[in-house]
PDB file of C-alpha atoms in Angstrom:
ATOM      1  CA  GLY A   1      12.281 225.467 169.456  1.00  0.00           C
ATOM      2  CA  VAL A   2      10.284 228.640 169.976  1.00  0.00           C
ATOM      3  CA  THR A   3      10.217 230.144 173.472  1.00  0.00           C
ATOM      4  CA  ILE A   4       8.401 233.434 172.793  1.00  0.00           C
ATOM      5  CA  LEU A   5       6.358 234.605 169.806  1.00  0.00           C
ATOM      6  CA  ASN A   6       6.464 238.336 169.013  1.00  0.00           C
ATOM      7  CA  THR A   7       3.587 239.483 166.805  1.00  0.00           C
ATOM      8  CA  GLY A   8       5.154 242.595 165.299  1.00  0.00           C
ATOM      9  CA  ILE A   9       2.946 243.797 162.440  1.00  0.00           C
ATOM     10  CA  GLY A  10       4.223 245.205 159.139  1.00  0.00           C
ATOM     11  CA  TRP A  11       7.108 247.610 158.781  1.00  0.00           C
ATOM     12  CA  HIS A  12       7.951 251.247 158.124  1.00  0.00           C
ATOM     13  CA  GLU A  13       7.323 250.966 154.375  1.00  0.00           C
ATOM     14  CA  ALA A  14       4.085 248.977 154.730  1.00  0.00           C
ATOM     15  CA  ARG A  15       1.225 250.334 152.613  1.00  0.00           C
ATOM     16  CA  ILE A  16      -1.015 250.095 155.671  1.00  0.00           C
ATOM     17  CA  PRO A  17       0.472 252.269 158.452  1.00  0.00           C
ATOM     18  CA  THR A  18       1.532 250.168 161.419  1.00  0.00           C
ATOM     19  CA  ILE A  19       3.885 252.272 163.537  1.00  0.00           C
ATOM     20  CA  SER A  20       3.440 255.917 162.520  1.00  0.00           C
ATOM     21  CA  THR A  21       1.801 258.658 164.571  1.00  0.00           C
ATOM     22  CA  ASN A  22      -1.614 258.271 162.960  1.00  0.00           C
ATOM     23  CA  VAL A  23      -1.907 254.632 164.090  1.00  0.00           C
ATOM     24  CA  PRO A  24      -3.927 254.449 167.342  1.00  0.00           C
ATOM     25  CA  ARG A  25      -2.093 253.266 170.425  1.00  0.00           C
ATOM     26  CA  GLY A  26      -2.042 249.490 170.745  1.00  0.00           C
ATOM     27  CA  ALA A  27      -3.965 249.168 167.488  1.00  0.00           C
ATOM     28  CA  PHE A  28      -2.678 245.678 166.717  1.00  0.00           C
ATOM     29  CA  THR A  29      -2.911 244.013 170.123  1.00  0.00           C
ATOM     30  CA  TRP A  30      -6.016 242.224 168.861  1.00  0.00           C
ATOM     31  CA  VAL A  31      -3.809 240.303 166.430  1.00  0.00           C
ATOM     32  CA  THR A  32      -1.832 238.913 169.343  1.00  0.00           C
ATOM     33  CA  GLN A  33      -5.039 237.977 171.114  1.00  0.00           C
ATOM     34  CA  LYS A  34      -6.124 235.960 168.069  1.00  0.00           C
ATOM     35  CA  LEU A  35      -3.221 233.596 168.733  1.00  0.00           C
ATOM     36  CA  ARG A  36      -4.157 233.020 172.364  1.00  0.00           C
ATOM     37  CA  GLY A  37      -4.843 229.323 172.818  1.00  0.00           C
ATOM     38  CA  ALA A  38      -3.458 228.486 169.389  1.00  0.00           C
ATOM     39  CA  VAL A  39       0.147 228.337 170.584  1.00  0.00           C
ATOM     40  CA  SER A  40       1.698 227.073 173.803  1.00  0.00           C
ATOM     41  CA  VAL A  41       4.448 229.707 174.170  1.00  0.00           C
ATOM     42  CA  PRO A  42       4.147 233.205 175.676  1.00  0.00           C
ATOM     43  CA  LEU A  43       2.887 235.858 173.260  1.00  0.00           C
ATOM     44  CA  CYS A  44       4.460 239.290 173.002  1.00  0.00           C
ATOM     45  CA  THR A  45       2.490 242.182 171.500  1.00  0.00           C
ATOM     46  CA  THR A  46       3.966 245.339 170.000  1.00  0.00           C
ATOM     47  CA  ASN A  47       3.344 248.280 167.608  1.00  0.00           C
ATOM     48  CA  ARG A  48       2.442 251.780 168.863  1.00  0.00           C
ATOM     49  CA  ILE A  49       2.595 250.906 172.541  1.00  0.00           C
ATOM     50  CA  ASN A  50       4.134 254.005 174.101  1.00  0.00           C
ATOM     51  CA  ALA A  51       2.585 254.606 177.512  1.00  0.00           C
ATOM     52  CA  PRO A  52       2.258 252.666 180.791  1.00  0.00           C
ATOM     53  CA  HIS A  53      -1.536 252.564 180.709  1.00  0.00           C
ATOM     54  CA  VAL A  54      -1.441 251.011 177.225  1.00  0.00           C
ATOM     55  CA  ILE A  55       0.926 248.329 178.503  1.00  0.00           C
ATOM     56  CA  GLU A  56      -1.247 247.607 181.521  1.00  0.00           C
ATOM     57  CA  ARG A  57      -4.421 247.483 179.436  1.00  0.00           C
ATOM     58  CA  SER A  58      -2.851 245.027 176.991  1.00  0.00           C
ATOM     59  CA  LEU A  59      -1.816 242.691 179.802  1.00  0.00           C
ATOM     60  CA  GLU A  60      -4.877 243.044 182.029  1.00  0.00           C
ATOM     61  CA  THR A  61      -7.296 242.330 179.180  1.00  0.00           C
ATOM     62  CA  GLY A  62      -5.391 239.159 178.291  1.00  0.00           C
ATOM     63  CA  PHE A  63      -4.297 240.348 174.876  1.00  0.00           C
ATOM     64  CA  ALA A  64      -0.717 239.233 175.519  1.00  0.00           C
ATOM     65  CA  ASP A  65       1.739 237.824 178.047  1.00  0.00           C
ATOM     66  CA  LEU A  66       4.420 240.402 177.355  1.00  0.00           C
ATOM     67  CA  VAL A  67       4.772 243.787 175.696  1.00  0.00           C
ATOM     68  CA  SER A  68       7.647 244.838 173.443  1.00  0.00           C
ATOM     69  CA  MET A  69       8.754 248.468 173.071  1.00  0.00           C
ATOM     70  CA  ALA A  70      11.712 250.122 171.351  1.00  0.00           C
ATOM     71  CA  ARG A  71      11.116 253.747 170.331  1.00  0.00           C
ATOM     72  CA  PRO A  72       9.599 254.732 173.722  1.00  0.00           C
ATOM     73  CA  PHE A  73      12.993 253.988 175.320  1.00  0.00           C
ATOM     74  CA  LEU A  74      14.667 256.401 172.913  1.00  0.00           C
ATOM     75  CA  ALA A  75      12.155 259.081 173.852  1.00  0.00           C
ATOM     76  CA  ASP A  76      12.576 258.453 177.578  1.00  0.00           C
ATOM     77  CA  PRO A  77      15.007 255.815 178.886  1.00  0.00           C
ATOM     78  CA  ASP A  78      13.448 256.226 182.350  1.00  0.00           C
ATOM     79  CA  ILE A  79       9.909 255.371 181.207  1.00  0.00           C
ATOM     80  CA  ILE A  80       9.733 252.217 183.343  1.00  0.00           C
ATOM     81  CA  ASN A  81      11.183 253.830 186.478  1.00  0.00           C
ATOM     82  CA  LYS A  82       8.826 256.798 186.140  1.00  0.00           C
ATOM     83  CA  SER A  83       5.899 254.426 185.656  1.00  0.00           C
ATOM     84  CA  ARG A  84       6.888 252.424 188.726  1.00  0.00           C
ATOM     85  CA  LEU A  85       6.974 255.653 190.771  1.00  0.00           C
ATOM     86  CA  GLY A  86       3.626 256.829 189.376  1.00  0.00           C
ATOM     87  CA  GLN A  87       5.275 259.750 187.581  1.00  0.00           C
ATOM     88  CA  HIS A  88       3.380 259.265 184.327  1.00  0.00           C
ATOM     89  CA  GLU A  89       3.066 262.989 183.645  1.00  0.00           C
ATOM     90  CA  TYR A  90       6.856 263.308 183.591  1.00  0.00           C
ATOM     91  CA  ILE A  91       7.381 260.709 180.861  1.00  0.00           C
ATOM     92  CA  ASN A  92       8.691 262.068 177.570  1.00  0.00           C
ATOM     93  CA  THR A  93       6.331 260.120 175.326  1.00  0.00           C
ATOM     94  CA  CYS A  94       7.301 258.732 171.921  1.00  0.00           C
ATOM     95  CA  ILE A  95       5.119 260.510 169.343  1.00  0.00           C
ATOM     96  CA  GLY A  96       5.684 257.898 166.619  1.00  0.00           C
ATOM     97  CA  CYS A  97       7.168 260.358 164.125  1.00  0.00           C
ATOM     98  CA  ASN A  98      10.069 258.055 163.069  1.00  0.00           C
ATOM     99  CA  GLN A  99      12.059 261.087 161.891  1.00  0.00           C
ATOM    100  CA  ALA A 100      15.210 260.625 163.961  1.00  0.00           C
ATOM    101  CA  CYS A 101      15.081 256.900 164.693  1.00  0.00           C
ATOM    102  CA  LEU A 102      14.018 254.833 161.688  1.00  0.00           C
ATOM    103  CA  ASP A 103      14.543 257.526 159.060  1.00  0.00           C
ATOM    104  CA  HIS A 104      18.116 257.968 160.279  1.00  0.00           C
ATOM    105  CA  ALA A 105      18.769 254.232 160.424  1.00  0.00           C
ATOM    106  CA  PHE A 106      17.569 253.723 156.856  1.00  0.00           C
ATOM    107  CA  VAL A 107      20.216 256.120 155.495  1.00  0.00           C
ATOM    108  CA  GLY A 108      23.066 254.884 157.666  1.00  0.00           C
ATOM    109  CA  LYS A 109      22.920 257.635 160.289  1.00  0.00           C
ATOM    110  CA  THR A 110      22.971 257.092 164.033  1.00  0.00           C
ATOM    111  CA  ALA A 111      19.447 256.595 165.316  1.00  0.00           C
ATOM    112  CA  SER A 112      18.224 259.166 167.806  1.00  0.00           C
ATOM    113  CA  CYS A 113      14.886 260.719 168.779  1.00  0.00           C
ATOM    114  CA  LEU A 114      13.071 263.876 167.735  1.00  0.00           C
ATOM    115  CA  VAL A 115      11.762 264.505 171.257  1.00  0.00           C
ATOM    116  CA  ASN A 116      15.006 263.396 172.950  1.00  0.00           C
ATOM    117  CA  PRO A 117      18.050 264.393 170.862  1.00  0.00           C
ATOM    118  CA  ARG A 118      20.366 262.940 173.517  1.00  0.00           C
ATOM    119  CA  ALA A 119      19.245 259.431 172.589  1.00  0.00           C
ATOM    120  CA  CYS A 120      22.287 257.464 171.349  1.00  0.00           C
ATOM    121  CA  HIS A 121      24.459 260.529 172.047  1.00  0.00           C
ATOM    122  CA  GLU A 122      24.532 260.288 175.836  1.00  0.00           C
ATOM    123  CA  LYS A 123      28.338 260.234 176.042  1.00  0.00           C
ATOM    124  CA  GLU A 124      28.674 263.236 173.757  1.00  0.00           C
ATOM    125  CA  LEU A 125      26.176 265.357 175.680  1.00  0.00           C
ATOM    126  CA  GLU A 126      26.334 264.503 179.352  1.00  0.00           C
ATOM    127  CA  ILE A 127      23.885 266.409 181.549  1.00  0.00           C
ATOM    128  CA  VAL A 128      24.629 266.380 185.264  1.00  0.00           C
ATOM    129  CA  PRO A 129      22.005 268.302 187.276  1.00  0.00           C
ATOM    130  CA  LEU A 130      23.332 271.354 189.143  1.00  0.00           C
ATOM    131  CA  SER A 131      26.865 270.724 187.910  1.00  0.00           C
ATOM    132  CA  ILE A 132      27.471 274.356 186.903  1.00  0.00           C
ATOM    133  CA  THR A 133      29.738 276.160 189.370  1.00  0.00           C
ATOM    134  CA  ARG A 134      29.243 279.626 187.845  1.00  0.00           C
ATOM    135  CA  PRO A 135      25.574 279.926 186.806  1.00  0.00           C
ATOM    136  CA  LYS A 136      24.698 282.359 184.024  1.00  0.00           C
ATOM    137  CA  ARG A 137      21.537 284.332 183.381  1.00  0.00           C
ATOM    138  CA  ILE A 138      20.248 283.061 180.041  1.00  0.00           C
ATOM    139  CA  ALA A 139      17.426 284.379 177.868  1.00  0.00           C
ATOM    140  CA  VAL A 140      15.818 281.925 175.462  1.00  0.00           C
ATOM    141  CA  VAL A 141      13.554 283.339 172.760  1.00  0.00           C
ATOM    142  CA  GLY A 142      10.939 280.921 171.449  1.00  0.00           C
ATOM    143  CA  ALA A 143       9.074 278.262 173.445  1.00  0.00           C
ATOM    144  CA  GLY A 144       8.865 275.688 170.676  1.00  0.00           C
ATOM    145  CA  PRO A 145      10.343 272.210 171.214  1.00  0.00           C
ATOM    146  CA  ALA A 146      13.939 273.399 170.640  1.00  0.00           C
ATOM    147  CA  GLY A 147      13.589 276.393 172.967  1.00  0.00           C
ATOM    148  CA  LEU A 148      11.886 274.268 175.599  1.00  0.00           C
ATOM    149  CA  ALA A 149      14.588 271.614 175.412  1.00  0.00           C
ATOM    150  CA  PHE A 150      17.393 274.159 175.723  1.00  0.00           C
ATOM    151  CA  ALA A 151      15.730 276.168 178.472  1.00  0.00           C
ATOM    152  CA  THR A 152      14.911 273.156 180.656  1.00  0.00           C
ATOM    153  CA  THR A 153      18.348 271.614 180.122  1.00  0.00           C
ATOM    154  CA  ALA A 154      20.134 274.856 180.997  1.00  0.00           C
ATOM    155  CA  ALA A 155      18.015 275.234 184.132  1.00  0.00           C
ATOM    156  CA  GLU A 156      18.624 271.614 185.049  1.00  0.00           C
ATOM    157  CA  LEU A 157      22.380 272.235 184.841  1.00  0.00           C
ATOM    158  CA  GLY A 158      21.991 275.133 187.257  1.00  0.00           C
ATOM    159  CA  HIS A 159      21.678 278.237 185.078  1.00  0.00           C
ATOM    160  CA  ASN A 160      19.017 280.877 185.683  1.00  0.00           C
ATOM    161  CA  VAL A 161      16.828 280.975 182.589  1.00  0.00           C
ATOM    162  CA  VAL A 162      14.049 283.192 181.282  1.00  0.00           C
ATOM    163  CA  LEU A 163      12.077 281.704 178.381  1.00  0.00           C
ATOM    164  CA  PHE A 164      10.224 284.209 176.158  1.00  0.00           C
ATOM    165  CA  ASP A 165       7.499 283.612 173.593  1.00  0.00           C
ATOM    166  CA  SER A 166       5.029 285.966 171.920  1.00  0.00           C
ATOM    167  CA  ALA A 167       2.316 283.283 171.972  1.00  0.00           C
ATOM    168  CA  GLY A 168       0.013 282.645 174.883  1.00  0.00           C
ATOM    169  CA  GLU A 169       1.206 279.081 175.444  1.00  0.00           C
ATOM    170  CA  ILE A 170       4.344 277.008 175.131  1.00  0.00           C
ATOM    171  CA  GLY A 171       4.807 274.549 172.276  1.00  0.00           C
ATOM    172  CA  GLY A 172       5.461 276.653 169.195  1.00  0.00           C
ATOM    173  CA  GLN A 173       4.439 274.936 165.953  1.00  0.00           C
ATOM    174  CA  PHE A 174       3.560 271.771 167.872  1.00  0.00           C
ATOM    175  CA  ASN A 175       0.385 273.621 168.849  1.00  0.00           C
ATOM    176  CA  MET A 176      -0.618 273.633 165.191  1.00  0.00           C
ATOM    177  CA  ALA A 177       0.581 270.100 164.542  1.00  0.00           C
ATOM    178  CA  LYS A 178      -1.391 268.635 167.456  1.00  0.00           C
ATOM    179  CA  GLN A 179      -4.655 269.833 165.880  1.00  0.00           C
ATOM    180  CA  ILE A 180      -4.167 267.740 162.738  1.00  0.00           C
ATOM    181  CA  PRO A 181      -6.156 264.480 162.877  1.00  0.00           C
ATOM    182  CA  GLY A 182      -3.703 261.652 163.531  1.00  0.00           C
ATOM    183  CA  LYS A 183      -1.135 263.895 165.229  1.00  0.00           C
ATOM    184  CA  GLU A 184      -2.732 264.075 168.648  1.00  0.00           C
ATOM    185  CA  GLU A 185       0.450 262.598 170.154  1.00  0.00           C
ATOM    186  CA  PHE A 186       2.074 266.027 169.803  1.00  0.00           C
ATOM    187  CA  HIS A 187       0.048 267.049 172.877  1.00  0.00           C
ATOM    188  CA  GLU A 188       2.292 264.723 174.865  1.00  0.00           C
ATOM    189  CA  THR A 189       5.519 266.586 174.146  1.00  0.00           C
ATOM    190  CA  ILE A 190       3.987 269.866 175.286  1.00  0.00           C
ATOM    191  CA  ARG A 191       2.589 268.178 178.400  1.00  0.00           C
ATOM    192  CA  TYR A 192       6.036 266.766 179.175  1.00  0.00           C
ATOM    193  CA  PHE A 193       7.753 270.146 178.961  1.00  0.00           C
ATOM    194  CA  ARG A 194       4.988 271.904 180.879  1.00  0.00           C
ATOM    195  CA  ASN A 195       5.478 269.533 183.802  1.00  0.00           C
ATOM    196  CA  LYS A 196       9.255 269.681 183.559  1.00  0.00           C
ATOM    197  CA  ILE A 197       9.114 273.474 183.731  1.00  0.00           C
ATOM    198  CA  ASP A 198       7.110 273.183 186.968  1.00  0.00           C
ATOM    199  CA  THR A 199       9.927 271.168 188.539  1.00  0.00           C
ATOM    200  CA  LEU A 200      12.473 273.836 187.583  1.00  0.00           C
ATOM    201  CA  LYS A 201      10.503 276.991 188.411  1.00  0.00           C
ATOM    202  CA  ASP A 202      13.088 278.173 190.949  1.00  0.00           C
ATOM    203  CA  ARG A 203      15.563 278.579 188.062  1.00  0.00           C
ATOM    204  CA  LEU A 204      13.295 278.822 185.003  1.00  0.00           C
ATOM    205  CA  GLU A 205      10.842 281.642 184.369  1.00  0.00           C
ATOM    206  CA  VAL A 206       8.435 281.590 181.423  1.00  0.00           C
ATOM    207  CA  ARG A 207       7.168 284.869 179.969  1.00  0.00           C
ATOM    208  CA  LEU A 208       4.425 284.521 177.354  1.00  0.00           C
ATOM    209  CA  ASP A 209       2.426 287.021 175.233  1.00  0.00           C
TER     210      ASP A 209
END
């Protein structure tokens, strides 16, 4: 028999977008709610649920009994622990781009994550905080996503890093992308790195303009 019913909607190739960035968060939870009372098993809702407050809203409003997520765990495997500790601003949020997870899987490549390249490569790229015994002074030019990822990782390992960018804010081309209607999620990646930089400011200096 059936013990749980998951109401996943559509798929990557669906003509109506169901999981891409331009789909609003929790856009299909109402479908799950439609089944409330019609079935006797717990209902699980999914699709574009990528943040703790979206989970809580879906459960508190009675839209579902459970919530299913996949891509958000690629973006940040500690999303639940950070949520439990109230560290929402330090979550590396899934932006729904599908470029390194589903797009890779469809062509037989190892799935990963655009905002967390370590996803599914954790054993190849192990990062142990403050494990460097001979710290270096490192200059990183460019505060786009790649520069931010390298600079924060190097500082986390124990190196002393200076991150340079000619712009007045971090984010690189994500600052253009986030202005496009339907790509507002790109704000989240910049927010994540901004807060991570704050936690590393004793070893990471940012010089803009």
